Amino acid sequence: MKTIRSVLIVDDNQADIEIASYFLNKNGNVRNLLVAEDGKEALSLFEQFQSSCVTLNGKFPPRVILLDINMPKLNGFEFLERYAELNLDFNQPVVILMLTSSEFVGDIEKADNNPLVQGYITKPFSREKAIEICEKFGE
Amino acid sequence: MSSKARDAEWYLSILNAINDLILVKGDRSKLLWANRAFLEYYGMTNQELQDIIDAPHSDPDDTVQYVKDDHYVFSSGRMLDIASEPVTNSQGETAYFHTIKNAIFNDGGKVERTVGVSRRISDDQVIQHSAIERSERKSSLNELRTLVRHLPSAVAMLDVKQRFLCLSQQWSQLLGYTGDDLTESFFEDYFASQLPIQTTLEAVLSDGVAKTIESISILTPEQESIIGTVHIHPWFFPDGAVGGAILLIHDITQLKQSEYQLKRANEELMQFNYRVSHDLVAPLKSIKGLVHICQEELYSNPEMIESIHHKMIASVDSLSSLVNELFNLAKADIQCDDNELIEMSEFINSLLILHQEAMDESRIHLHLDISVSEILGNRSRIRQIIDNLLSNAIKYYDKKESERSIWITIKRESANILIRVCDNGLGIDESIHDTAFDMFVRGSAQYSGSGLGLYLVRKHIENMGGEYHIQSFKKNTVVEVSFPVRE
């Protein structure tokens, strides 16, 4: 199975973080797992990278971001807006996948229309999803 | 005498020798000059000519017609042949004249004056016919004025030159006018700045087609802004010519406010529906994911199951808490406000008992400052307000803080009861300063609640006619609510 160097999970729900982490570790092939508890924290990681190249010992930037929508301080869509403004250019493109409980048509369309988003996964995260992501975006 | 001066006097003597009435007017039927025949007919001196448009006994309803005719000649530049028009002299006697009115142009080709020449009619038949027409016109005009005057709406009737013929009491009330009678005064001189409808009014008078301005901001003399819909309808003489316009104002301020409130309520409801659907489903999906993990690890890693088990319970609790809050929210809007006398000491003690264990567990010291012995109010609402504020303060304590405290103050401040809950816990993030009391707003991921606690407090306070705000957001978060004292 292909390997993904680093995955960033952006979610405020501890149970969902644990579920995604579990399946990525067990059934995927992910070397590093990073967690941000809301959009603001996630954005801060990218801002630190932009200003002072903070790579967290090579774990950053992530290859894949699993991004929740409904989070306090900065929700998923707000994060995407602010992330786009950073205009970061990475050697390897960062893949952003929405990971959310929302099956609201408006959210799905909004994600679909955002050029930064490459997939929409409804929770709970699963073994099959972990395998699919590694095959598609791993090396 | 210079030839220039002689020429002027010479022409003047010719005009004054003519028996026909000659009248020169400017814009808005402003009287500029009249010949001797005119002055003699009206019994006017030159001075009086300067002061008034018509003789003291002139019939104001006839003036409406003059103004209409002057306006036509002045605005079109065309000649107008009036076969018969009534003119009332200084003794109040009315005679009929054949009048021709014509425009006088300046060098630029623009009309700057009009001149009218009137010859008295002696034909009895014509006079009789004209008298009947005049009577009909006066009668219909009078009926219209009477109607307008008594309408229970803000209505004004103007002639074609935009002078007031009459207006309703409501008009004066709405626009805050308390001055003298406005009959024959120009609309533009009194209400143009308050009611900016000039362009539309002129269009209606010109093409005789009614128009409506849907939503216009009207300033009252007290500088208050009201929103109105203005209907401008032309009214017509029996011969079909536009006689003027009727202005009707509907005050829709209340309607607009209601529309705004309804729109906000709908937006809130849509957001509520979205969040509730999401927040009810999210814990269930988490539980499902955790169950999948359990299936994987049940036999190979039973120690993990216990940790997963706790997380499942947490998800169930989260769901249960949300359902409970939703139930309380529903009650907040519909419950009746039965007031009772609440003895504060016993009331607070019964509340604190429920939170004592949580406070002991988190080693939080509670400081009470209650200077009101009794409150007349809705027990259930006040209980939920204090309960939610205290609950938040307990839940979001700062683990790094060694001296954890909560201060509750309940006191009377002039006509209000003030409840203040202060804590030195995690604080509230500045990003939600303005939205802390909105629904589904949580301070941070560390806030495990539904995000409805402060919203519920807000609902109760709004129903009680009170106010709420957060005074500080970092350490020492202070949430204050107040509501009117009931006697």
XYZ file of C-alpha atoms in Angstrom:
626
model
C 0.000 0.000 0.000
C 1.165 3.500 -0.711
C 2.330 5.729 2.105
C 1.213 9.179 3.045
C 3.875 11.166 4.846
C 1.526 13.272 6.957
C -2.202 13.763 7.541
C -3.684 16.715 9.407
C -7.073 16.092 11.065
C -8.968 19.305 11.765
C -11.907 18.492 14.063
C -13.236 19.659 17.410
C -14.770 16.304 18.341
C -12.428 14.005 20.249
C -14.344 10.865 19.317
C -14.161 11.683 15.611
C -10.457 12.467 15.868
C -9.920 9.098 17.529
C -11.942 7.259 14.887
C -10.082 8.834 11.965
C -6.707 8.345 13.678
C -7.482 4.723 14.451
C -8.361 3.730 10.908
C -5.574 5.747 9.306
C -3.035 4.143 11.618
C -4.429 0.645 11.414
C -5.646 0.346 7.847
C -3.951 3.214 6.093
C -0.278 3.818 5.814
C 0.317 7.212 7.391
C 3.689 8.135 8.854
C 2.595 11.210 10.797
C -0.758 12.253 12.178
C -1.321 15.842 13.207
C -4.412 17.187 14.953
C -5.866 20.697 15.133
C -8.972 21.178 17.264
C -10.537 23.877 15.119
C -9.968 25.918 11.967
C -8.110 28.652 13.814
C -5.536 26.238 15.187
C -5.089 24.659 11.769
C -4.637 28.015 10.098
C -2.084 29.005 12.694
C 0.073 25.985 11.708
C 0.112 27.156 8.087
C 0.817 30.747 9.088
C 3.780 29.614 11.180
C 5.055 27.616 8.239
C 4.690 30.620 5.957
C 6.433 33.074 8.265
C 9.152 30.917 9.798
C 9.101 27.598 7.970
C 7.983 25.642 11.035
C 7.839 22.058 9.800
C 7.289 20.231 13.099
C 10.253 17.949 12.395
C 9.268 17.314 8.834
C 5.636 16.499 9.601
C 4.414 19.770 8.167
C 3.034 20.647 5.656
C 0.641 17.684 5.535
C -0.094 15.810 2.327
C -3.763 15.420 3.225
C -6.071 17.506 5.402
C -9.263 15.937 6.757
C -11.357 19.020 7.456
C -14.527 19.127 9.560
C -17.104 21.815 8.832
C -18.833 22.700 12.080
C -16.186 23.873 14.493
C -15.978 26.803 16.919
C -13.789 29.889 16.307
C -13.206 29.143 12.609
C -15.344 26.579 10.804
C -14.246 24.485 7.845
C -15.368 26.872 5.117
C -13.937 29.879 6.917
C -10.642 28.013 7.185
C -10.651 27.390 3.419
C -11.167 31.102 2.762
C -8.311 32.152 5.009
C -6.094 29.317 3.750
C -6.623 30.448 0.152
C -5.542 33.977 1.096
C -2.209 32.630 2.342
C -1.489 31.618 -1.238
C 0.963 28.960 -0.199
C 2.904 27.049 -2.757
C 4.115 23.634 -1.662
C 6.412 21.195 -3.436
C 3.697 18.631 -3.181
C 0.105 19.945 -3.327
C -1.916 19.656 -0.130
C -5.070 17.597 -0.647
C -8.080 18.828 1.293
C -10.947 16.448 1.982
C -14.017 17.502 3.959
C -14.806 15.048 6.773
C -18.133 15.931 8.288
C -21.423 14.703 9.750
C -23.262 17.137 7.526
C -25.250 15.681 4.645
C -26.833 19.040 3.983
C -27.012 19.663 0.259
C -25.839 23.233 0.712
C -22.629 22.087 2.405
C -21.957 19.443 -0.243
C -22.432 21.989 -3.024
C -20.335 24.566 -1.265
C -17.496 22.057 -0.928
C -17.940 20.943 -4.515
C -17.628 24.505 -5.754
C -14.464 25.179 -3.805
C -11.409 24.496 -5.973
C -9.307 23.635 -2.902
C -11.552 20.710 -1.903
C -10.963 17.367 -3.549
C -13.431 15.191 -1.731
C -16.350 15.057 0.699
C -16.483 12.253 3.251
C -19.419 11.830 5.607
C -18.624 10.531 9.064
C -17.916 8.131 10.549
C -14.492 7.627 9.034
C -13.914 3.997 8.143
C -11.351 1.389 7.236
C -12.367 1.578 3.590
C -11.898 5.329 3.480
C -8.464 5.072 5.059
C -7.357 2.573 2.390
C -8.864 4.654 -0.429
C -7.126 7.832 0.672
C -3.730 6.173 0.935
C -4.061 4.542 -2.458
C -5.147 7.771 -4.101
C -2.833 10.291 -2.495
C 0.062 8.203 -1.131
C 3.419 7.457 -2.671
C -36.226 112.753 -22.675
C -34.063 110.004 -24.200
C -35.479 108.074 -27.099
C -35.206 104.861 -25.082
C -37.322 106.274 -22.188
C -39.772 107.842 -24.662
C -40.266 104.516 -26.412
C -41.156 102.788 -23.102
C -43.677 105.449 -22.112
C -45.041 105.515 -25.618
C -45.738 101.751 -25.591
C -47.149 101.962 -22.072
C -49.640 104.598 -23.137
C -50.825 102.307 -25.945
C -51.326 99.353 -23.597
C -53.149 101.484 -21.069
C -55.473 102.857 -23.742
C -56.690 99.375 -24.658
C -60.013 98.391 -23.032
C -59.103 94.702 -22.959
C -57.513 93.411 -19.767
C -53.803 92.743 -20.285
C -51.891 90.732 -17.719
C -48.249 89.673 -17.699
C -47.135 86.762 -15.504
C -43.917 84.932 -14.715
C -43.401 81.340 -13.607
C -45.844 79.880 -11.063
C -48.478 82.389 -12.259
C -46.570 85.176 -10.549
C -48.205 88.493 -11.459
C -45.632 90.855 -13.039
C -47.630 93.631 -14.677
C -51.192 94.595 -15.616
C -52.616 97.428 -17.697
C -54.979 100.148 -16.515
C -58.086 98.292 -17.737
C -57.136 95.353 -15.531
C -56.526 97.537 -12.473
C -59.791 99.386 -13.000
C -61.796 96.175 -13.418
C -60.411 94.864 -10.149
C -60.449 98.230 -8.420
C -56.775 97.721 -7.624
C -53.986 100.178 -7.051
C -50.524 99.494 -8.347
C -49.476 98.654 -4.814
C -52.210 96.102 -4.456
C -51.228 94.586 -7.734
C -47.846 93.916 -6.257
C -49.296 92.242 -3.210
C -52.045 90.005 -4.482
C -52.770 87.866 -7.501
C -56.500 88.252 -7.543
C -59.001 90.761 -6.208
C -60.230 90.272 -2.628
C -63.461 88.768 -3.869
C -61.819 86.420 -6.326
C -63.058 82.885 -6.183
C -60.126 80.593 -5.297
C -61.685 77.771 -7.318
C -61.407 79.950 -10.420
C -57.741 80.449 -9.556
C -57.213 76.731 -10.051
C -58.223 77.146 -13.679
C -56.039 80.240 -14.235
C -53.055 78.443 -12.783
C -53.644 75.436 -14.982
C -53.845 77.624 -18.096
C -50.772 79.676 -17.141
C -48.852 76.498 -16.526
C -49.774 75.159 -19.953
C -48.578 78.284 -21.793
C -45.459 78.681 -19.687
C -44.368 75.058 -19.986
C -45.288 74.473 -23.629
C -44.620 77.914 -25.070
C -47.888 77.592 -27.028
C -50.762 80.001 -27.370
C -53.940 79.195 -25.495
C -57.338 80.453 -26.685
C -59.829 80.356 -23.822
C -63.265 80.867 -25.268
C -64.778 81.867 -21.962
C -63.403 82.242 -18.433
C -64.952 83.791 -15.311
C -63.300 86.803 -13.695
C -64.641 88.188 -10.429
C -64.111 91.925 -9.762
C -63.626 93.877 -6.533
C -67.397 94.006 -5.888
C -67.665 90.234 -6.176
C -69.404 90.364 -9.537
C -68.404 87.733 -12.032
C -68.139 88.442 -15.725
C -66.944 86.216 -18.554
C -64.028 86.989 -20.804
C -62.577 85.591 -23.977
C -58.872 85.297 -23.202
C -55.840 84.618 -25.318
C -52.624 83.771 -23.507
C -49.257 83.661 -25.174
C -45.637 83.007 -24.221
C -42.834 85.591 -24.236
C -39.421 84.111 -25.038
C -35.986 85.334 -24.061
C -33.033 85.450 -26.465
C -32.248 81.854 -25.672
C -35.671 80.721 -26.821
C -36.841 79.927 -23.301
C -40.235 81.087 -21.987
C -39.677 83.755 -19.372
C -43.145 85.364 -19.172
C -46.674 84.957 -20.415
C -49.124 87.620 -21.527
C -52.891 87.277 -21.462
C -55.390 89.546 -23.204
C -59.016 89.246 -22.064
C -62.087 90.751 -23.804
C -65.402 90.827 -22.062
C -68.088 88.605 -23.568
C -71.502 90.166 -24.111
C -73.260 87.230 -25.756
C -75.885 86.005 -23.223
C -75.914 82.472 -24.526
C -72.184 82.102 -24.164
C -72.363 83.608 -20.703
C -75.092 81.191 -19.664
C -73.198 78.194 -20.992
C -69.997 79.281 -19.274
C -71.809 79.830 -15.997
C -73.127 76.278 -16.077
C -69.676 74.857 -16.843
C -68.140 76.915 -14.092
C -70.721 75.746 -11.620
C -70.075 72.089 -12.517
C -66.364 72.546 -12.208
C -66.622 74.272 -8.842
C -68.989 71.627 -7.598
C -66.752 68.708 -8.553
C -63.695 70.499 -7.179
C -65.495 71.215 -3.936
C -66.606 67.625 -3.569
C -63.066 66.452 -4.136
C -61.674 68.885 -1.573
C -64.253 67.875 1.013
C -63.413 64.235 0.486
C -59.688 64.836 0.809
C -60.037 66.969 3.911
C -61.891 64.222 5.757
C -59.928 61.174 4.686
C -58.377 59.232 7.615
C -55.023 59.117 5.839
C -52.179 61.480 5.055
C -53.561 63.066 1.877
C -52.887 66.337 0.102
C -54.480 67.803 -2.984
C -52.404 70.017 -5.250
C -53.194 72.046 -8.336
C -51.162 71.727 -11.485
C -48.653 74.256 -10.170
C -48.184 72.116 -7.054
C -49.986 74.521 -4.736
C -52.041 73.044 -1.930
C -55.774 73.073 -2.501
C -56.399 71.194 0.693
C -54.848 68.559 2.930
C -56.008 66.136 5.576
C -55.274 66.430 9.284
C -53.325 63.186 9.115
C -50.954 64.755 6.600
C -50.059 67.537 8.999
C -49.713 65.032 11.849
C -47.513 62.619 9.916
C -45.166 65.299 8.657
C -45.243 67.225 11.913
C -46.629 70.416 10.392
C -48.224 72.788 12.877
C -48.063 76.092 10.986
C -50.658 78.223 9.208
C -53.178 77.062 6.630
C -51.298 75.898 3.568
C -54.032 76.514 0.995
C -52.495 78.070 -2.134
C -48.973 77.602 -0.736
C -46.472 75.713 -2.847
C -45.647 72.114 -1.901
C -41.990 72.668 -2.678
C -41.725 75.484 -0.150
C -42.882 73.347 2.766
C -42.257 69.646 2.214
C -39.729 69.185 -0.584
C -36.872 68.243 1.739
C -38.983 65.951 3.928
C -40.705 64.306 0.989
C -38.342 64.086 -2.003
C -40.921 63.253 -4.673
C -40.470 66.215 -6.990
C -39.440 64.361 -10.113
C -42.262 61.838 -9.869
C -44.818 64.518 -9.061
C -43.849 66.527 -12.119
C -44.077 63.397 -14.246
C -47.614 62.685 -13.019
C -48.730 66.261 -13.657
C -47.200 66.130 -17.088
C -48.461 62.804 -18.395
C -51.567 62.368 -16.240
C -50.600 58.833 -15.186
C -50.588 57.790 -11.529
C -47.311 56.644 -10.003
C -46.255 55.056 -6.730
C -42.987 55.422 -4.851
C -42.816 52.140 -2.952
C -40.446 52.899 -0.142
C -39.216 56.357 0.707
C -37.504 57.694 3.770
C -39.414 60.621 5.280
C -37.808 62.848 7.873
C -40.016 64.310 10.581
C -39.209 67.709 12.139
C -37.941 65.749 15.177
C -35.344 64.178 12.846
C -36.973 60.759 13.120
C -37.020 58.686 9.988
C -40.209 56.954 8.908
C -40.644 54.753 5.871
C -43.584 55.495 3.615
C -45.194 54.518 0.350
C -46.336 57.560 -1.623
C -49.134 57.266 -4.212
C -49.407 60.204 -6.602
C -52.671 60.312 -8.551
C -53.621 62.987 -11.074
C -57.060 64.507 -10.777
C -58.890 65.858 -13.846
C -61.219 68.683 -14.800
C -64.528 67.762 -16.484
C -62.901 68.614 -19.811
C -60.274 65.932 -19.170
C -57.353 68.269 -18.534
C -55.091 67.472 -15.576
C -56.121 69.712 -12.715
C -53.451 68.666 -10.286
C -52.394 65.722 -8.162
C -53.488 63.929 -5.034
C -50.704 62.685 -2.773
C -51.386 59.802 -0.447
C -48.772 58.639 2.088
C -48.905 55.259 3.819
C -46.632 54.973 6.821
C -45.070 51.519 6.422
C -42.377 51.887 9.087
C -44.063 49.309 11.283
C -44.504 47.012 8.312
C -40.845 47.305 7.353
C -39.785 46.624 10.924
C -42.028 43.589 11.033
C -40.618 42.411 7.706
C -37.104 42.786 9.043
C -37.956 40.922 12.230
C -39.638 38.185 10.252
C -36.649 37.875 7.953
C -34.354 37.630 10.928
C -36.594 35.087 12.591
C -36.626 33.008 9.393
C -32.854 33.159 9.106
C -32.550 32.152 12.721
C -34.959 29.310 12.164
C -33.067 28.078 9.113
C -29.816 28.181 10.998
C -31.469 26.451 13.932
C -32.803 23.687 11.704
C -29.414 23.170 10.128
C -27.555 23.041 13.388
C -30.064 20.887 15.193
C -30.095 18.365 12.361
C -26.322 18.309 12.378
C -25.865 18.267 16.139
C -28.421 15.519 16.662
C -26.797 13.331 14.031
C -23.138 14.016 14.814
C -23.001 12.154 18.150
C -24.767 9.178 16.586
C -22.197 9.030 13.805
C -19.418 9.229 16.358
C -20.974 6.326 18.247
C -21.221 4.332 15.028
C -17.529 4.927 14.303
C -16.607 3.919 17.830
C -18.705 0.765 17.504
C -16.722 -0.120 14.374
C -13.513 0.259 16.348
C -14.951 -1.953 19.068
C -15.712 -4.590 16.468
C -12.096 -4.487 15.333
C -10.558 -4.564 18.804
C -13.048 -6.530 20.889
C -10.976 -9.671 21.140
C -7.490 -8.468 20.311
C -7.365 -5.386 22.502
C -10.018 -5.389 25.218
C -8.249 -2.587 27.168
C -9.001 -0.268 24.331
C -12.688 -1.049 24.601
C -12.953 0.698 27.983
C -11.590 3.940 26.572
C -13.894 3.645 23.582
C -16.756 2.954 25.951
C -16.151 6.252 27.779
C -16.162 8.128 24.521
C -19.448 6.522 23.546
C -20.966 7.594 26.842
C -19.669 11.108 26.239
C -21.372 11.158 22.826
C -24.624 9.923 24.321
C -24.390 12.551 27.060
C -23.760 15.218 24.441
C -26.846 14.147 22.532
C -28.918 13.946 25.668
C -27.776 17.395 26.756
C -28.704 18.835 23.367
C -32.172 17.336 23.464
C -32.653 18.727 26.954
C -31.539 22.193 25.892
C -33.844 22.086 22.900
C -36.706 21.213 25.174
C -35.840 24.115 27.487
C -35.571 26.414 24.500
C -39.020 25.475 23.331
C -40.375 26.129 26.794
C -38.594 29.501 27.013
C -40.652 30.897 24.183
C -44.029 29.502 25.077
C -44.141 29.385 28.830
C -46.471 31.723 30.648
C -45.016 34.340 32.894
C -46.586 33.477 36.212
C -44.840 35.573 38.778
C -44.355 34.529 42.348
C -42.485 35.815 45.324
C -39.154 33.997 45.427
C -37.315 33.865 48.724
C -33.765 34.176 47.501
C -31.822 32.432 50.228
C -33.753 29.175 49.939
C -33.893 29.489 46.135
C -30.142 29.863 45.714
C -29.372 27.084 48.175
C -31.567 24.634 46.300
C -29.777 25.562 43.074
C -26.301 25.249 44.529
C -26.946 21.799 45.954
C -27.209 20.479 42.380
C -23.802 21.904 41.475
C -21.971 21.249 44.732
C -20.488 17.951 43.664
C -19.127 19.386 40.410
C -17.648 22.377 42.249
C -16.038 20.109 44.879
C -14.597 17.850 42.192
C -13.029 20.794 40.385
C -12.043 22.507 43.652
C -13.928 25.679 42.830
C -14.681 28.201 45.564
C -18.016 29.933 45.341
C -18.473 33.496 46.599
C -22.005 34.783 47.044
C -23.118 38.389 47.313
C -26.914 38.435 47.406
C -28.407 41.637 48.716
C -31.980 41.010 47.593
C -34.030 38.949 50.017
C -37.022 38.457 47.728
C -37.754 38.729 44.000
C -41.160 38.796 42.387
C -40.678 36.945 39.134
C -40.948 33.754 37.141
C -39.229 31.113 39.229
C -38.537 28.763 36.345
C -36.910 31.401 34.119
C -34.753 32.878 36.874
C -33.720 29.402 37.930
C -32.611 28.467 34.412
C -30.738 31.727 33.962
C -28.686 31.293 37.139
C -28.336 27.569 36.548
C -26.919 28.024 33.016
C -24.551 30.817 33.978
C -23.281 28.881 36.986
C -23.050 25.700 34.966
C -20.873 27.427 32.344
C -18.630 28.916 34.999
C -18.143 25.492 36.626
C -17.612 23.601 33.363
C -15.013 25.923 31.935
C -12.655 26.274 34.851
C -8.974 26.626 34.166
C -7.049 23.510 35.206
C -3.871 25.553 35.450
C -5.439 27.936 37.949
C -4.817 26.945 41.547
C -7.295 29.380 43.115
C -10.412 28.617 41.121
C -13.354 30.858 41.988
C -16.832 31.820 40.961
C -18.556 34.964 42.222
C -22.326 35.318 42.073
C -23.889 38.721 42.740
C -27.627 39.344 42.854
C -28.720 42.859 43.718
C -31.160 45.594 42.912
C -29.927 48.370 40.652
C -32.524 51.160 40.411
C -35.502 49.601 38.640
C -33.785 46.312 37.772
C -32.581 43.121 39.358
C -28.971 42.449 38.367
C -27.471 38.969 38.291
C -23.721 38.835 37.772
C -21.669 35.634 37.462
C -17.929 36.035 37.365
C -15.235 33.359 37.103
C -11.479 33.080 36.588
C -11.725 30.133 34.226
C -10.821 29.616 30.569
C -12.394 32.847 29.374
C -14.289 33.456 26.152
C -12.397 33.829 22.879
C -12.482 37.322 21.381
C -13.615 35.893 18.070
C -17.072 35.390 19.573
C -17.347 38.666 21.468
C -20.346 39.753 19.440
C -21.981 36.376 19.066
C -21.589 34.747 22.479
C -25.342 34.877 23.078
C -26.247 33.548 19.636
C -27.332 29.976 19.177
C -24.802 27.173 18.760
C -21.846 29.370 19.588
C -19.193 27.619 21.590
C -16.078 29.275 22.939
C -13.643 26.654 21.753
C -13.216 22.946 21.229
C -12.691 22.736 24.993
C -16.332 23.732 25.334
C -18.161 20.463 25.065
C -21.636 21.914 25.405
C -24.344 22.370 22.793
C -23.696 26.074 22.346
C -27.256 26.830 23.468
C -26.646 27.733 27.117
C -26.163 31.472 26.740
C -28.742 31.553 23.949
C -31.270 30.118 26.373
C -30.330 32.771 28.935
C -30.844 35.390 26.262
C -34.289 34.002 25.368
C -35.408 34.136 28.966
C -34.078 37.653 29.479
C -35.682 38.894 26.281
C -39.006 37.455 27.373
C -38.614 39.254 30.689
C -37.817 42.562 29.005
C -34.271 42.604 30.347
C -30.728 43.015 29.052
C -27.632 40.843 28.907
C -23.985 41.309 28.150
C -20.514 39.975 28.771
C -18.178 42.446 30.374
C -14.817 40.842 29.871
C -13.523 37.910 28.022
C -10.135 36.815 29.221
C -9.547 35.930 32.887
C -12.457 36.936 35.131
C -15.226 36.434 32.639
C -18.198 38.445 33.802
C -21.665 37.702 32.491
C -24.355 40.138 33.555
C -28.079 39.978 33.058
C -30.735 42.297 34.381
C -34.492 42.446 34.251
C -37.098 44.912 35.480
C -38.246 44.688 39.058
C -41.839 43.606 39.375
C -43.722 45.138 42.255
